[in-house]
Tab-separated table of C-alpha atoms and ligand atoms in Angstrom:
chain	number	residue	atom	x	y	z
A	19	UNK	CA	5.456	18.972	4.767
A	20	UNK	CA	3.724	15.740	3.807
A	21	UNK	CA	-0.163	15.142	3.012
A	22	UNK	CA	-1.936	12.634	5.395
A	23	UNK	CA	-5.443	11.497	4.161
A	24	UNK	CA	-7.280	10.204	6.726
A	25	UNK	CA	-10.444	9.605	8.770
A	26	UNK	CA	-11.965	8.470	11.321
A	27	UNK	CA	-14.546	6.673	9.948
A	28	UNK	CA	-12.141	3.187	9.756
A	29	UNK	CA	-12.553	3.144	13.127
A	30	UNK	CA	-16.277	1.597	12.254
A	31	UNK	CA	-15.064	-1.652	9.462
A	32	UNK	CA	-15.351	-4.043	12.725
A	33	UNK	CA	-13.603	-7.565	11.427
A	34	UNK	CA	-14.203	-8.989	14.689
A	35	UNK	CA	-11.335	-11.271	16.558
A	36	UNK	CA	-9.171	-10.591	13.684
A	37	UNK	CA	-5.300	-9.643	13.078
A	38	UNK	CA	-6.579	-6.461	10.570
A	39	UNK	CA	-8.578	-5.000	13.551
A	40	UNK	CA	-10.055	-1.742	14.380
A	41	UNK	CA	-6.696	-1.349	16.303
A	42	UNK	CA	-4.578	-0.554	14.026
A	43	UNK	CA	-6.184	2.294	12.555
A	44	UNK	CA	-5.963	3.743	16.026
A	45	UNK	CA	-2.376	3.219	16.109
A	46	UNK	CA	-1.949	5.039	12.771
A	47	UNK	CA	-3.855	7.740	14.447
A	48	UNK	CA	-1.482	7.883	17.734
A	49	UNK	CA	1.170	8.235	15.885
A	50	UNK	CA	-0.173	11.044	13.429
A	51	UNK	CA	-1.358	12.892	16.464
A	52	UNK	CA	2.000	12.551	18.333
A	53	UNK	CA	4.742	13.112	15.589
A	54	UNK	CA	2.766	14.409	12.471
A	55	UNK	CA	0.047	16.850	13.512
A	56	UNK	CA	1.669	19.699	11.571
A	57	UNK	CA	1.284	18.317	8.182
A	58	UNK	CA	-0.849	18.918	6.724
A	59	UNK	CA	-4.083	16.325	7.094
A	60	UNK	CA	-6.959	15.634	4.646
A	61	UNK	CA	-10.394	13.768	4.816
A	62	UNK	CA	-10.729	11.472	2.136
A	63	UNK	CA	-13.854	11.564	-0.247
A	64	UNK	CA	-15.941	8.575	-0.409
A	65	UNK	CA	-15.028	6.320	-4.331
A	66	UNK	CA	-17.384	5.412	-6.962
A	67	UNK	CA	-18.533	2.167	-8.677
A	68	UNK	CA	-16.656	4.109	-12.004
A	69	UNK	CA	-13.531	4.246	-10.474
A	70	UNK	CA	-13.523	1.028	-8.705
A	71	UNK	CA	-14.175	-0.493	-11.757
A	72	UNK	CA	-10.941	0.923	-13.285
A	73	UNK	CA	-9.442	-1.999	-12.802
A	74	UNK	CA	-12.350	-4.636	-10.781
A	75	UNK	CA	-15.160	-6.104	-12.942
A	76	UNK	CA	-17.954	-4.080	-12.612
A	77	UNK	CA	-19.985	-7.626	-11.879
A	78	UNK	CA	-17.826	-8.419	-8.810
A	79	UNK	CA	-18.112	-4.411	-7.466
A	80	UNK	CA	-21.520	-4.781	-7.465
A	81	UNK	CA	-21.627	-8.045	-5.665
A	82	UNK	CA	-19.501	-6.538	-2.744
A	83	UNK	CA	-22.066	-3.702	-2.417
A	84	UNK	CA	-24.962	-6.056	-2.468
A	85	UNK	CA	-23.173	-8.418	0.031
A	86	UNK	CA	-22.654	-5.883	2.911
A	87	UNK	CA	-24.833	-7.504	5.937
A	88	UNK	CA	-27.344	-5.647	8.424
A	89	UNK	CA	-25.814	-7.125	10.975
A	90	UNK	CA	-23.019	-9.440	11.916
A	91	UNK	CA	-20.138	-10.553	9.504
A	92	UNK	CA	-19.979	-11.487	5.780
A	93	UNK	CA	-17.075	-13.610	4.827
A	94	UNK	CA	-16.240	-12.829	1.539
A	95	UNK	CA	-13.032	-15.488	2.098
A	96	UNK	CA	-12.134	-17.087	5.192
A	97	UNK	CA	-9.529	-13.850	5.889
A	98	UNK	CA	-11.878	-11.306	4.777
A	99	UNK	CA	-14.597	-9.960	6.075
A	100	UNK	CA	-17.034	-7.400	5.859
A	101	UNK	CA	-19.512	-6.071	8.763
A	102	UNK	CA	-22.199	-3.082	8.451
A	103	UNK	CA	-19.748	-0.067	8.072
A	104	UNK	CA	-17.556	-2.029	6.511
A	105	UNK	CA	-18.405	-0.552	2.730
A	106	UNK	CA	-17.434	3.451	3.429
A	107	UNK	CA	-14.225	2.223	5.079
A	108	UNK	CA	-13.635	0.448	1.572
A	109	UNK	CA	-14.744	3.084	-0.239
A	110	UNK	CA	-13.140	5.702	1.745
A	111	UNK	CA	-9.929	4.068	1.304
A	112	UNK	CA	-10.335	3.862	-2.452
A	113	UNK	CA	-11.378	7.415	-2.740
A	114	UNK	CA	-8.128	8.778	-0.572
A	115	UNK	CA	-6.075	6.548	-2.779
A	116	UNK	CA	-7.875	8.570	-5.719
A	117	UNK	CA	-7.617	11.819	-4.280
A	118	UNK	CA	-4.134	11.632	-4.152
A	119	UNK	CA	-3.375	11.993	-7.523
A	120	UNK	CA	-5.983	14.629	-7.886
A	121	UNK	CA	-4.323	17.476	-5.829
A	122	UNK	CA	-1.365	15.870	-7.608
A	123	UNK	CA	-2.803	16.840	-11.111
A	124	UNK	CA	-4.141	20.639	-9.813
A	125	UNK	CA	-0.236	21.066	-8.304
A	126	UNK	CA	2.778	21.239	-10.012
A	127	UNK	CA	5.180	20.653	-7.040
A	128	UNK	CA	6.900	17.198	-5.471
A	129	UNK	CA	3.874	16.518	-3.419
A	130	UNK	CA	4.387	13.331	-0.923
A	131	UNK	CA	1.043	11.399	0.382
A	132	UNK	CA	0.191	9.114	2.606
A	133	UNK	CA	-3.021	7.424	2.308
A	134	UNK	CA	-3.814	6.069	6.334
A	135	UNK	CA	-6.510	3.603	5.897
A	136	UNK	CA	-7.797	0.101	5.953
A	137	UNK	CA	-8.110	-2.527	5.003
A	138	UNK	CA	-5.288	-2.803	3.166
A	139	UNK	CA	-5.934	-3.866	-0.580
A	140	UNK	CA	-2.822	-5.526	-2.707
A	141	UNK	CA	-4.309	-9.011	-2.380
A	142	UNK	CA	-7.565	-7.747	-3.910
A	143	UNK	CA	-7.916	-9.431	-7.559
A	144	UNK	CA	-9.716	-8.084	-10.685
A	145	UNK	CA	-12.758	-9.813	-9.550
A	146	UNK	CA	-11.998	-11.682	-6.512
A	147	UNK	CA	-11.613	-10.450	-2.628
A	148	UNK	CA	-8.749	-11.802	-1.078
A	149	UNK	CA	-6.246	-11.015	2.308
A	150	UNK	CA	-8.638	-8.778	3.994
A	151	UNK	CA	-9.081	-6.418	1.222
A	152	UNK	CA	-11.486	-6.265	-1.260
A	153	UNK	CA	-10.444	-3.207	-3.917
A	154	UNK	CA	-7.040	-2.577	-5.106
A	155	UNK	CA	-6.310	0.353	-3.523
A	156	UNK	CA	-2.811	1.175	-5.007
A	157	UNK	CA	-3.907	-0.292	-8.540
A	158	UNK	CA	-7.021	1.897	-8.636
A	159	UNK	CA	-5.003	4.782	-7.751
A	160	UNK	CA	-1.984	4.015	-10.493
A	161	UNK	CA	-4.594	2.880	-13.242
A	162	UNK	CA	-6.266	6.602	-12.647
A	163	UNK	CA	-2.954	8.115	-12.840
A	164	UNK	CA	-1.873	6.462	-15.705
A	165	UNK	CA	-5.559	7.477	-17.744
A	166	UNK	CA	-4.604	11.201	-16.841
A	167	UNK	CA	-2.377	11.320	-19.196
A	168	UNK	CA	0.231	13.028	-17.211
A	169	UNK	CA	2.656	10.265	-16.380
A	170	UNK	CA	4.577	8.326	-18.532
A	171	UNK	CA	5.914	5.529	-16.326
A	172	UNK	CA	4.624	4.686	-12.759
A	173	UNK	CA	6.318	2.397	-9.874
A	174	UNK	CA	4.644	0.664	-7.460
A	175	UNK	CA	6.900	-0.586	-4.561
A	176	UNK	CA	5.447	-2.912	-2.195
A	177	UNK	CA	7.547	-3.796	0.536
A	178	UNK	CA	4.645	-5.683	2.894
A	179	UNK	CA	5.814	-8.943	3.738
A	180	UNK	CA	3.078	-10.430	1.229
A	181	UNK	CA	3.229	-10.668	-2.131
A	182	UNK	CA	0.414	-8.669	-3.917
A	183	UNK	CA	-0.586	-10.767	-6.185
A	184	UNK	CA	-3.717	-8.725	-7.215
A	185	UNK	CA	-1.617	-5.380	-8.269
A	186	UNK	CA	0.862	-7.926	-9.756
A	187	UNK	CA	-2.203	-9.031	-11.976
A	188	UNK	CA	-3.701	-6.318	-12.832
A	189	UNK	CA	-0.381	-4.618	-13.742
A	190	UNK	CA	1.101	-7.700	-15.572
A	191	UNK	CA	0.491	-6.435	-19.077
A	192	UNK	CA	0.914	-2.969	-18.780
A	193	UNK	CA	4.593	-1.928	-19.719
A	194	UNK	CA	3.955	1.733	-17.658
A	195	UNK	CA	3.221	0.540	-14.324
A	196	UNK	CA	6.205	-1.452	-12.964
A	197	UNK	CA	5.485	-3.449	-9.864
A	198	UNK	CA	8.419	-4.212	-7.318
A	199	UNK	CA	7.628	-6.270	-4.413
A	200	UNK	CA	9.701	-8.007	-1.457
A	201	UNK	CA	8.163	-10.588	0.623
A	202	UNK	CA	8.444	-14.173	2.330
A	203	UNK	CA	8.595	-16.437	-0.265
A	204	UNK	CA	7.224	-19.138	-0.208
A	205	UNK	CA	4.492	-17.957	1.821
A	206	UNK	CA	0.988	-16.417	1.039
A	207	UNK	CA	-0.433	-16.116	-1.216
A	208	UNK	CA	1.728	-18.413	-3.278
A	209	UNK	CA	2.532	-16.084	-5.941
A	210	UNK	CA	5.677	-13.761	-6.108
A	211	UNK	CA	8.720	-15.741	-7.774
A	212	UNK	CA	11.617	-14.906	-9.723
A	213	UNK	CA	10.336	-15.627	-12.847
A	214	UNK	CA	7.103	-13.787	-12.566
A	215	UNK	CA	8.536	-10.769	-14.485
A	216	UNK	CA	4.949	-9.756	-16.268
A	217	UNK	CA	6.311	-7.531	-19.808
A	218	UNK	CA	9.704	-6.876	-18.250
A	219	UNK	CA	7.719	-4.479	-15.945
A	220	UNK	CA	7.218	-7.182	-12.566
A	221	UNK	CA	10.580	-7.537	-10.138
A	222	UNK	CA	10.346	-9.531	-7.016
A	223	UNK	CA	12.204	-10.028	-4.639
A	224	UNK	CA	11.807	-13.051	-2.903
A	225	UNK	CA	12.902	-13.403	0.724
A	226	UNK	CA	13.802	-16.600	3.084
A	227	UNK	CA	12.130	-17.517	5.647
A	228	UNK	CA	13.723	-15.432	9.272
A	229	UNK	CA	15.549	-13.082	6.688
A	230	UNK	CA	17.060	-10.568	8.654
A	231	UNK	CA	17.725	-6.980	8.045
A	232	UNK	CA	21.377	-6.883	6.183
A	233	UNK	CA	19.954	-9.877	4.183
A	234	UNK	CA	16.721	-8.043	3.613
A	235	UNK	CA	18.924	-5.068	2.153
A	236	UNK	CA	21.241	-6.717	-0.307
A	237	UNK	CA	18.674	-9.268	-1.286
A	238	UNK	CA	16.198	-5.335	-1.930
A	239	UNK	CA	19.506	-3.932	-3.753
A	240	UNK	CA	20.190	-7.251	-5.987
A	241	UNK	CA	16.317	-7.696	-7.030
A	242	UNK	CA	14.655	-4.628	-7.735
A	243	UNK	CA	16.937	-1.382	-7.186
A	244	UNK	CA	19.854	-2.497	-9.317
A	245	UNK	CA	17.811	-4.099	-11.756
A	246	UNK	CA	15.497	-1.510	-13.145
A	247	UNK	CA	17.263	2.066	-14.709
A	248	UNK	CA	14.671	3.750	-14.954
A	249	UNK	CA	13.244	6.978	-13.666
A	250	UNK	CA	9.535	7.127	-12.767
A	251	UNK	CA	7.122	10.364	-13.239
A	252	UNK	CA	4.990	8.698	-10.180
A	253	UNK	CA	5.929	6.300	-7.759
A	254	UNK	CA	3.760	4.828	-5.270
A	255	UNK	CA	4.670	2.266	-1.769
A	256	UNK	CA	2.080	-0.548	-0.545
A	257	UNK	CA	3.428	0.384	2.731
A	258	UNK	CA	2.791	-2.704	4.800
A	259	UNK	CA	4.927	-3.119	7.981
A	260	UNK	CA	4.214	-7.203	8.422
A	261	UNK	CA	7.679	-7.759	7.720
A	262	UNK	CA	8.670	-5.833	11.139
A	263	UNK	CA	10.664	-8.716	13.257
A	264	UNK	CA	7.257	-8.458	16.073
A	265	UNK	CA	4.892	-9.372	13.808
A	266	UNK	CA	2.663	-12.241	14.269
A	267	UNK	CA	1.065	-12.898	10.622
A	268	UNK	CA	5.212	-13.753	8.593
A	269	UNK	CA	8.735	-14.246	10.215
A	270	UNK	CA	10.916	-11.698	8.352
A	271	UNK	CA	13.274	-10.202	11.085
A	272	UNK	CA	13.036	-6.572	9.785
A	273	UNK	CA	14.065	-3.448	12.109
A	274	UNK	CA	12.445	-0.378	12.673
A	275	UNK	CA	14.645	1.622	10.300
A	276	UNK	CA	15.131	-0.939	7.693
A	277	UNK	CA	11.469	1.295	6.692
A	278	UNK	CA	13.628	4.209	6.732
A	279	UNK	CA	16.202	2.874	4.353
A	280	UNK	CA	13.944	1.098	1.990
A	281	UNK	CA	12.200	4.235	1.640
A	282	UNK	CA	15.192	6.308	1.242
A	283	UNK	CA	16.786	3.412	-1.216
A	284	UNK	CA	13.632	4.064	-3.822
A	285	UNK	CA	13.535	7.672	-3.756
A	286	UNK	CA	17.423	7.878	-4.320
A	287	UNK	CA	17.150	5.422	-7.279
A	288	UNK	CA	14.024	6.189	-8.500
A	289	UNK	CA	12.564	9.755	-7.907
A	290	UNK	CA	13.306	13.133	-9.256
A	291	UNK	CA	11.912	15.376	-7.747
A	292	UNK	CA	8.691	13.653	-8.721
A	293	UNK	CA	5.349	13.149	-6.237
A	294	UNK	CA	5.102	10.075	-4.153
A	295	UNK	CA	1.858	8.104	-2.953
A	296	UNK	CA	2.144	6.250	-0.252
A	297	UNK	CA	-0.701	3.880	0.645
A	298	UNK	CA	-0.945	1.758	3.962
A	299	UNK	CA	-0.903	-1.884	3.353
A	300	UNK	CA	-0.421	-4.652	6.157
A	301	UNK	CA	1.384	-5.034	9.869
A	302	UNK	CA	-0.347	-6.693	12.758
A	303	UNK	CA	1.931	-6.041	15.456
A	304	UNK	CA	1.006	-2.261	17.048
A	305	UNK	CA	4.473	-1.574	17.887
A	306	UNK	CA	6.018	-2.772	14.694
A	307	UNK	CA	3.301	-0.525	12.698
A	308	UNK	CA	4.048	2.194	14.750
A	309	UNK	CA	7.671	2.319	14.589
A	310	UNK	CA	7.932	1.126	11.121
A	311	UNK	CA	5.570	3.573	9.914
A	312	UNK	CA	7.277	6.048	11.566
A	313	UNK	CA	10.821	5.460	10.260
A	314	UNK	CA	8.896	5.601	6.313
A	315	UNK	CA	7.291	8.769	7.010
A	316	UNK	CA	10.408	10.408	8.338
A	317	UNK	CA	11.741	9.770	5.391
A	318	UNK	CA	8.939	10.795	3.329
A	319	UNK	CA	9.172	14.069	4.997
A	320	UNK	CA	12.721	14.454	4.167
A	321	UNK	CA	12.073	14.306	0.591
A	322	UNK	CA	9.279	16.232	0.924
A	323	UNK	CA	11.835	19.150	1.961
A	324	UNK	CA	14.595	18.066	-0.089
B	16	ZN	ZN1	0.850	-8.241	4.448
Protein backbone atom coordinates (compact mmCIF):
# COMPACT_ATOMS: atom_id res chain seq x y z
CA UNK A 1 0.00 0.00 0.00
CA UNK A 2 1.42 3.33 -1.14
CA UNK A 3 0.17 7.02 -0.19
CA UNK A 4 -1.02 9.16 -3.21
CA UNK A 5 -1.48 12.93 -2.38
CA UNK A 6 -3.47 14.45 -4.70
CA UNK A 7 -6.19 16.83 -5.92
CA UNK A 8 -8.08 18.01 -8.18
CA UNK A 9 -7.61 21.40 -7.89
CA UNK A 10 -4.34 21.28 -10.59
CA UNK A 11 -6.75 20.78 -12.93
CA UNK A 12 -7.35 24.85 -12.60
CA UNK A 13 -3.15 26.24 -13.05
CA UNK A 14 -4.17 26.88 -16.92
CA UNK A 15 -0.52 27.59 -18.72
CA UNK A 16 -2.22 27.98 -21.88
CA UNK A 17 -0.70 26.34 -25.33
CA UNK A 18 1.99 24.94 -23.27
CA UNK A 19 3.96 21.44 -22.98
CA UNK A 20 3.23 21.48 -18.80
CA UNK A 21 -0.57 21.61 -19.53
CA UNK A 22 -3.64 20.93 -17.62
CA UNK A 23 -3.31 17.49 -19.41
CA UNK A 24 -1.10 15.93 -17.69
CA UNK A 25 -2.51 16.15 -14.40
CA UNK A 26 -5.43 14.34 -15.93
CA UNK A 27 -3.29 11.65 -17.07
CA UNK A 28 -1.83 11.21 -13.56
CA UNK A 29 -5.39 10.96 -12.55
CA UNK A 30 -6.35 8.11 -15.27
CA UNK A 31 -3.90 6.22 -14.26
CA UNK A 32 -4.50 6.50 -10.35
CA UNK A 33 -8.11 5.75 -11.02
CA UNK A 34 -7.35 2.70 -13.26
CA UNK A 35 -4.37 0.86 -11.49
CA UNK A 36 -4.08 2.60 -8.00
CA UNK A 37 -7.51 3.31 -6.54
CA UNK A 38 -6.88 1.00 -3.58
CA UNK A 39 -4.13 2.89 -2.02
CA UNK A 40 -4.64 4.70 -0.14
CA UNK A 41 -5.24 8.59 -1.50
CA UNK A 42 -4.81 11.92 0.37
CA UNK A 43 -5.78 15.65 -0.31
CA UNK A 44 -2.98 17.78 0.11
CA UNK A 45 -3.14 20.90 2.51
CA UNK A 46 -2.57 24.19 1.03
CA UNK A 47 1.69 25.59 2.12
CA UNK A 48 2.64 28.66 3.86
CA UNK A 49 4.87 31.70 3.12
CA UNK A 50 7.03 30.01 6.41
CA UNK A 51 7.63 26.99 4.78
CA UNK A 52 8.18 28.20 1.36
CA UNK A 53 10.64 30.29 2.64
CA UNK A 54 12.62 27.29 4.02
CA UNK A 55 14.66 27.45 1.40
CA UNK A 56 13.17 30.68 -1.22
CA UNK A 57 13.86 34.28 -0.10
CA UNK A 58 11.07 35.44 1.60
CA UNK A 59 11.38 38.75 -0.90
CA UNK A 60 10.95 36.61 -4.05
CA UNK A 61 7.79 34.44 -2.25
CA UNK A 62 6.16 37.42 -1.81
CA UNK A 63 6.65 38.73 -5.26
CA UNK A 64 5.07 35.48 -6.76
CA UNK A 65 1.98 36.03 -4.56
CA UNK A 66 1.71 39.63 -5.52
CA UNK A 67 2.28 38.75 -9.25
CA UNK A 68 -0.68 36.29 -9.70
CA UNK A 69 -2.97 38.14 -12.49
CA UNK A 70 -6.94 38.61 -12.50
CA UNK A 71 -7.00 37.47 -15.62
CA UNK A 72 -4.89 36.14 -18.42
CA UNK A 73 -1.18 34.96 -18.04
CA UNK A 74 1.85 36.26 -16.05
CA UNK A 75 5.16 35.21 -17.39
CA UNK A 76 7.35 34.96 -14.70
CA UNK A 77 10.12 33.56 -17.54
CA UNK A 78 9.42 32.87 -21.00
CA UNK A 79 8.64 28.89 -19.85
CA UNK A 80 6.76 29.78 -16.87
CA UNK A 81 3.73 30.99 -16.33
CA UNK A 82 1.21 31.72 -13.96
CA UNK A 83 -2.73 32.33 -14.62
CA UNK A 84 -5.55 33.07 -11.84
CA UNK A 85 -5.59 29.61 -10.04
CA UNK A 86 -2.35 29.22 -10.70
CA UNK A 87 -1.11 30.11 -6.84
CA UNK A 88 -3.17 27.08 -4.84
CA UNK A 89 -1.88 24.66 -7.49
CA UNK A 90 1.68 25.98 -6.32
CA UNK A 91 0.88 25.99 -3.03
CA UNK A 92 -0.95 22.83 -3.00
CA UNK A 93 1.93 21.15 -4.44
CA UNK A 94 4.28 22.54 -1.83
CA UNK A 95 2.03 21.64 0.98
CA UNK A 96 1.62 17.73 -0.30
CA UNK A 97 5.36 17.75 -0.65
CA UNK A 98 5.25 18.93 3.16
CA UNK A 99 2.72 16.68 4.28
CA UNK A 100 4.60 13.89 3.35
CA UNK A 101 7.03 13.94 5.84
CA UNK A 102 4.47 14.81 8.40
CA UNK A 103 2.50 11.46 8.52
CA UNK A 104 6.11 10.32 8.10
CA UNK A 105 7.12 11.88 11.53
CA UNK A 106 3.53 10.69 13.44
CA UNK A 107 4.41 6.89 11.86
CA UNK A 108 7.06 4.77 12.58
CA UNK A 109 6.71 2.35 9.58
CA UNK A 110 8.43 2.32 5.79
CA UNK A 111 5.82 4.63 4.49
CA UNK A 112 6.15 5.22 0.47
CA UNK A 113 4.53 8.62 -1.08
CA UNK A 114 3.82 9.94 -4.03
CA UNK A 115 3.19 13.51 -4.30
CA UNK A 116 0.84 13.84 -7.91
CA UNK A 117 0.99 17.43 -8.72
CA UNK A 118 2.12 20.27 -10.85
CA UNK A 119 3.97 22.12 -11.88
CA UNK A 120 6.84 20.42 -11.34
CA UNK A 121 9.51 22.44 -9.26
CA UNK A 122 13.46 21.29 -9.50
CA UNK A 123 14.30 24.22 -11.77
CA UNK A 124 12.88 26.62 -9.17
CA UNK A 125 15.98 28.70 -7.64
CA UNK A 126 16.35 30.27 -4.14
CA UNK A 127 14.89 33.37 -5.50
CA UNK A 128 14.30 32.94 -9.07
CA UNK A 129 11.31 31.00 -11.08
CA UNK A 130 12.54 28.96 -13.67
CA UNK A 131 11.25 25.65 -16.06
CA UNK A 132 7.67 26.03 -15.27
CA UNK A 133 8.00 25.88 -11.62
CA UNK A 134 8.25 28.40 -9.26
CA UNK A 135 8.94 26.64 -5.52
CA UNK A 136 11.21 23.83 -4.95
CA UNK A 137 9.01 21.32 -4.25
CA UNK A 138 11.42 18.41 -3.35
CA UNK A 139 13.93 20.96 -1.60
CA UNK A 140 11.16 22.41 0.57
CA UNK A 141 10.13 19.04 1.47
CA UNK A 142 13.96 17.66 2.29
CA UNK A 143 14.96 21.08 4.01
CA UNK A 144 11.70 20.38 6.44
CA UNK A 145 12.80 16.94 6.92
CA UNK A 146 16.14 17.63 7.62
CA UNK A 147 14.96 20.64 10.50
CA UNK A 148 12.90 17.71 12.18
CA UNK A 149 15.58 16.42 13.48
CA UNK A 150 14.77 12.91 12.68
CA UNK A 151 16.99 12.13 9.74
CA UNK A 152 20.46 12.10 9.57
CA UNK A 153 21.22 11.89 5.85
CA UNK A 154 18.63 12.48 3.01
CA UNK A 155 18.86 11.54 -0.93
CA UNK A 156 17.30 13.19 -3.47
CA UNK A 157 17.27 11.25 -6.83
CA UNK A 158 16.18 13.04 -9.78
CA UNK A 159 15.98 11.08 -12.75
CA UNK A 160 13.88 13.83 -15.10
CA UNK A 161 15.68 14.34 -18.13
CA UNK A 162 16.65 17.98 -16.80
CA UNK A 163 19.06 18.83 -14.60
CA UNK A 164 17.66 20.56 -11.41
CA UNK A 165 19.72 23.04 -11.01
CA UNK A 166 17.64 24.81 -8.26
CA UNK A 167 17.68 21.63 -5.69
CA UNK A 168 21.34 21.29 -6.85
CA UNK A 169 21.73 24.93 -5.39
CA UNK A 170 20.05 24.98 -2.65
CA UNK A 171 21.53 21.62 -1.54
CA UNK A 172 25.16 22.45 -2.61
CA UNK A 173 26.46 23.19 0.85
CA UNK A 174 24.65 20.98 2.89
CA UNK A 175 26.69 17.67 3.51
CA UNK A 176 23.06 15.79 4.64
CA UNK A 177 21.11 16.16 1.62
CA UNK A 178 22.87 14.39 -1.30
CA UNK A 179 21.51 15.23 -4.70
CA UNK A 180 21.82 12.57 -7.62
CA UNK A 181 20.58 13.54 -10.91
CA UNK A 182 20.68 11.99 -14.60
CA UNK A 183 19.86 14.05 -17.51
CA UNK A 184 20.79 15.24 -21.19
CA UNK A 185 23.78 16.94 -20.90
CA UNK A 186 24.43 19.44 -22.48
CA UNK A 187 21.01 20.55 -22.57
CA UNK A 188 18.83 22.83 -20.27
CA UNK A 189 19.38 24.41 -18.17
CA UNK A 190 23.12 24.34 -18.69
CA UNK A 191 24.06 23.16 -15.39
CA UNK A 192 24.62 19.43 -14.35
CA UNK A 193 28.40 18.38 -15.12
CA UNK A 194 30.79 16.07 -13.76
CA UNK A 195 32.54 18.28 -11.77
CA UNK A 196 29.64 19.91 -10.07
CA UNK A 197 30.07 17.67 -6.96
CA UNK A 198 28.77 20.54 -4.29
CA UNK A 199 30.65 19.17 -0.55
CA UNK A 200 31.10 15.66 -1.91
CA UNK A 201 27.25 15.47 -1.53
CA UNK A 202 26.20 16.42 -5.65
CA UNK A 203 26.60 13.23 -8.29
CA UNK A 204 25.48 13.66 -11.81
CA UNK A 205 25.18 11.79 -14.21
CA UNK A 206 25.43 13.23 -17.40
CA UNK A 207 23.83 11.60 -20.44
CA UNK A 208 24.46 11.91 -24.45
CA UNK A 209 22.37 13.10 -26.55
CA UNK A 210 19.74 9.80 -28.05
CA UNK A 211 21.16 7.75 -25.00
CA UNK A 212 19.35 4.72 -25.01
CA UNK A 213 18.20 2.49 -22.30
CA UNK A 214 21.33 -0.08 -21.65
CA UNK A 215 23.47 3.13 -21.96
CA UNK A 216 21.14 4.98 -19.66
CA UNK A 217 21.70 2.01 -17.07
CA UNK A 218 25.43 1.59 -16.90
CA UNK A 219 26.05 5.25 -17.40
CA UNK A 220 23.06 5.42 -13.79
CA UNK A 221 25.28 2.45 -12.22
CA UNK A 222 28.88 4.16 -13.01
CA UNK A 223 27.72 7.83 -11.78
CA UNK A 224 25.66 7.79 -8.87
CA UNK A 225 24.80 4.11 -7.54
CA UNK A 226 28.36 2.83 -7.37
CA UNK A 227 29.71 5.95 -6.30
CA UNK A 228 28.01 6.86 -3.10
CA UNK A 229 28.08 3.97 0.06
CA UNK A 230 25.96 5.29 1.90
CA UNK A 231 22.64 4.47 3.44
CA UNK A 232 19.98 7.20 3.66
CA UNK A 233 17.28 7.63 6.67
CA UNK A 234 15.01 9.46 3.80
CA UNK A 235 15.20 9.31 0.28
CA UNK A 236 13.18 11.21 -2.04
CA UNK A 237 12.73 10.90 -6.44
CA UNK A 238 12.03 14.16 -8.68
CA UNK A 239 10.11 11.75 -10.65
CA UNK A 240 10.05 13.34 -14.07
CA UNK A 241 9.33 10.99 -17.05
CA UNK A 242 10.82 13.57 -19.97
CA UNK A 243 13.44 11.20 -20.55
CA UNK A 244 10.71 8.53 -21.88
CA UNK A 245 11.92 7.84 -25.74
CA UNK A 246 8.10 9.79 -26.87
CA UNK A 247 8.81 12.77 -25.39
CA UNK A 248 8.83 15.95 -27.20
CA UNK A 249 10.71 18.52 -24.72
CA UNK A 250 14.72 16.08 -24.70
CA UNK A 251 15.81 13.04 -26.90
CA UNK A 252 16.85 10.41 -24.31
CA UNK A 253 15.53 7.02 -25.72
CA UNK A 254 14.33 5.68 -22.31
CA UNK A 255 11.70 2.63 -22.06
CA UNK A 256 8.83 2.24 -20.07
CA UNK A 257 10.51 0.01 -17.48
CA UNK A 258 13.84 1.59 -17.45
CA UNK A 259 11.34 3.69 -14.49
CA UNK A 260 10.93 0.41 -13.00
CA UNK A 261 14.58 -0.41 -12.73
CA UNK A 262 15.86 2.96 -11.79
CA UNK A 263 13.49 2.86 -9.07
CA UNK A 264 14.26 -0.56 -8.00
CA UNK A 265 18.26 0.25 -8.53
CA UNK A 266 17.93 3.16 -5.59
CA UNK A 267 15.92 1.36 -3.19
CA UNK A 268 18.27 -1.79 -3.44
CA UNK A 269 21.37 0.45 -2.94
CA UNK A 270 20.09 2.93 -0.92
CA UNK A 271 17.02 2.14 1.36
CA UNK A 272 16.51 0.13 4.44
CA UNK A 273 13.58 -0.27 5.16
CA UNK A 274 13.41 3.51 5.35
CA UNK A 275 10.25 5.87 3.92
CA UNK A 276 10.38 7.13 0.42
CA UNK A 277 8.90 10.50 -1.10
CA UNK A 278 8.27 10.53 -4.32
CA UNK A 279 7.41 13.86 -5.98
CA UNK A 280 6.23 14.31 -9.71
CA UNK A 281 8.58 16.31 -11.74
CA UNK A 282 8.47 16.63 -15.70
CA UNK A 283 7.21 14.40 -18.96
CA UNK A 284 5.26 15.94 -21.78
CA UNK A 285 4.37 13.06 -23.72
CA UNK A 286 0.82 11.47 -22.12
CA UNK A 287 1.77 8.06 -22.96
CA UNK A 288 5.33 8.22 -21.81
CA UNK A 289 3.99 9.80 -18.33
CA UNK A 290 1.60 7.26 -18.11
CA UNK A 291 3.58 4.27 -18.64
CA UNK A 292 6.63 5.55 -17.03
CA UNK A 293 4.85 6.53 -14.05
CA UNK A 294 3.37 3.44 -13.90
CA UNK A 295 6.44 1.17 -14.09
CA UNK A 296 7.93 3.68 -10.80
CA UNK A 297 4.93 3.18 -8.84
CA UNK A 298 4.86 -0.55 -9.31
CA UNK A 299 7.85 -0.57 -7.92
CA UNK A 300 7.15 1.72 -5.19
CA UNK A 301 4.44 -0.58 -4.22
CA UNK A 302 6.69 -3.47 -4.09
CA UNK A 303 8.77 -1.96 -1.52
CA UNK A 304 6.03 -0.75 0.11
CA UNK A 305 5.17 -4.61 0.82
CA UNK A 306 8.57 -5.79 0.98
ZN1 LIG B 1 12.18 17.87 -17.16
Amino acid sequence: MINIIFSQEYKNHDTGNHPESIERIKVVNNLIKEEYSKHNLIEPTIADKKIISLVHDLDYVNKIYDSIPNSGFTYFDPDTIASPNSLKSYLLAVGGSVDAVNYILDNTNKDVFFCAHRPPGHHAEINKAMGFGVFNNVAISAQYALNSGKFKKILIVDFDVHHGNGTQHIFENNPNIFYASSHQYPFYPGTGSLNEVGVGNIFNCPLPSDCDSSSFRSLFRKNIVDKIDIKFDLIYFSAGFDAHKLDPLASINLEDNDFYWVTKIVLEKFANNVPIISILEGGYNMKGLYNGLNNHLKKLVEYSNE
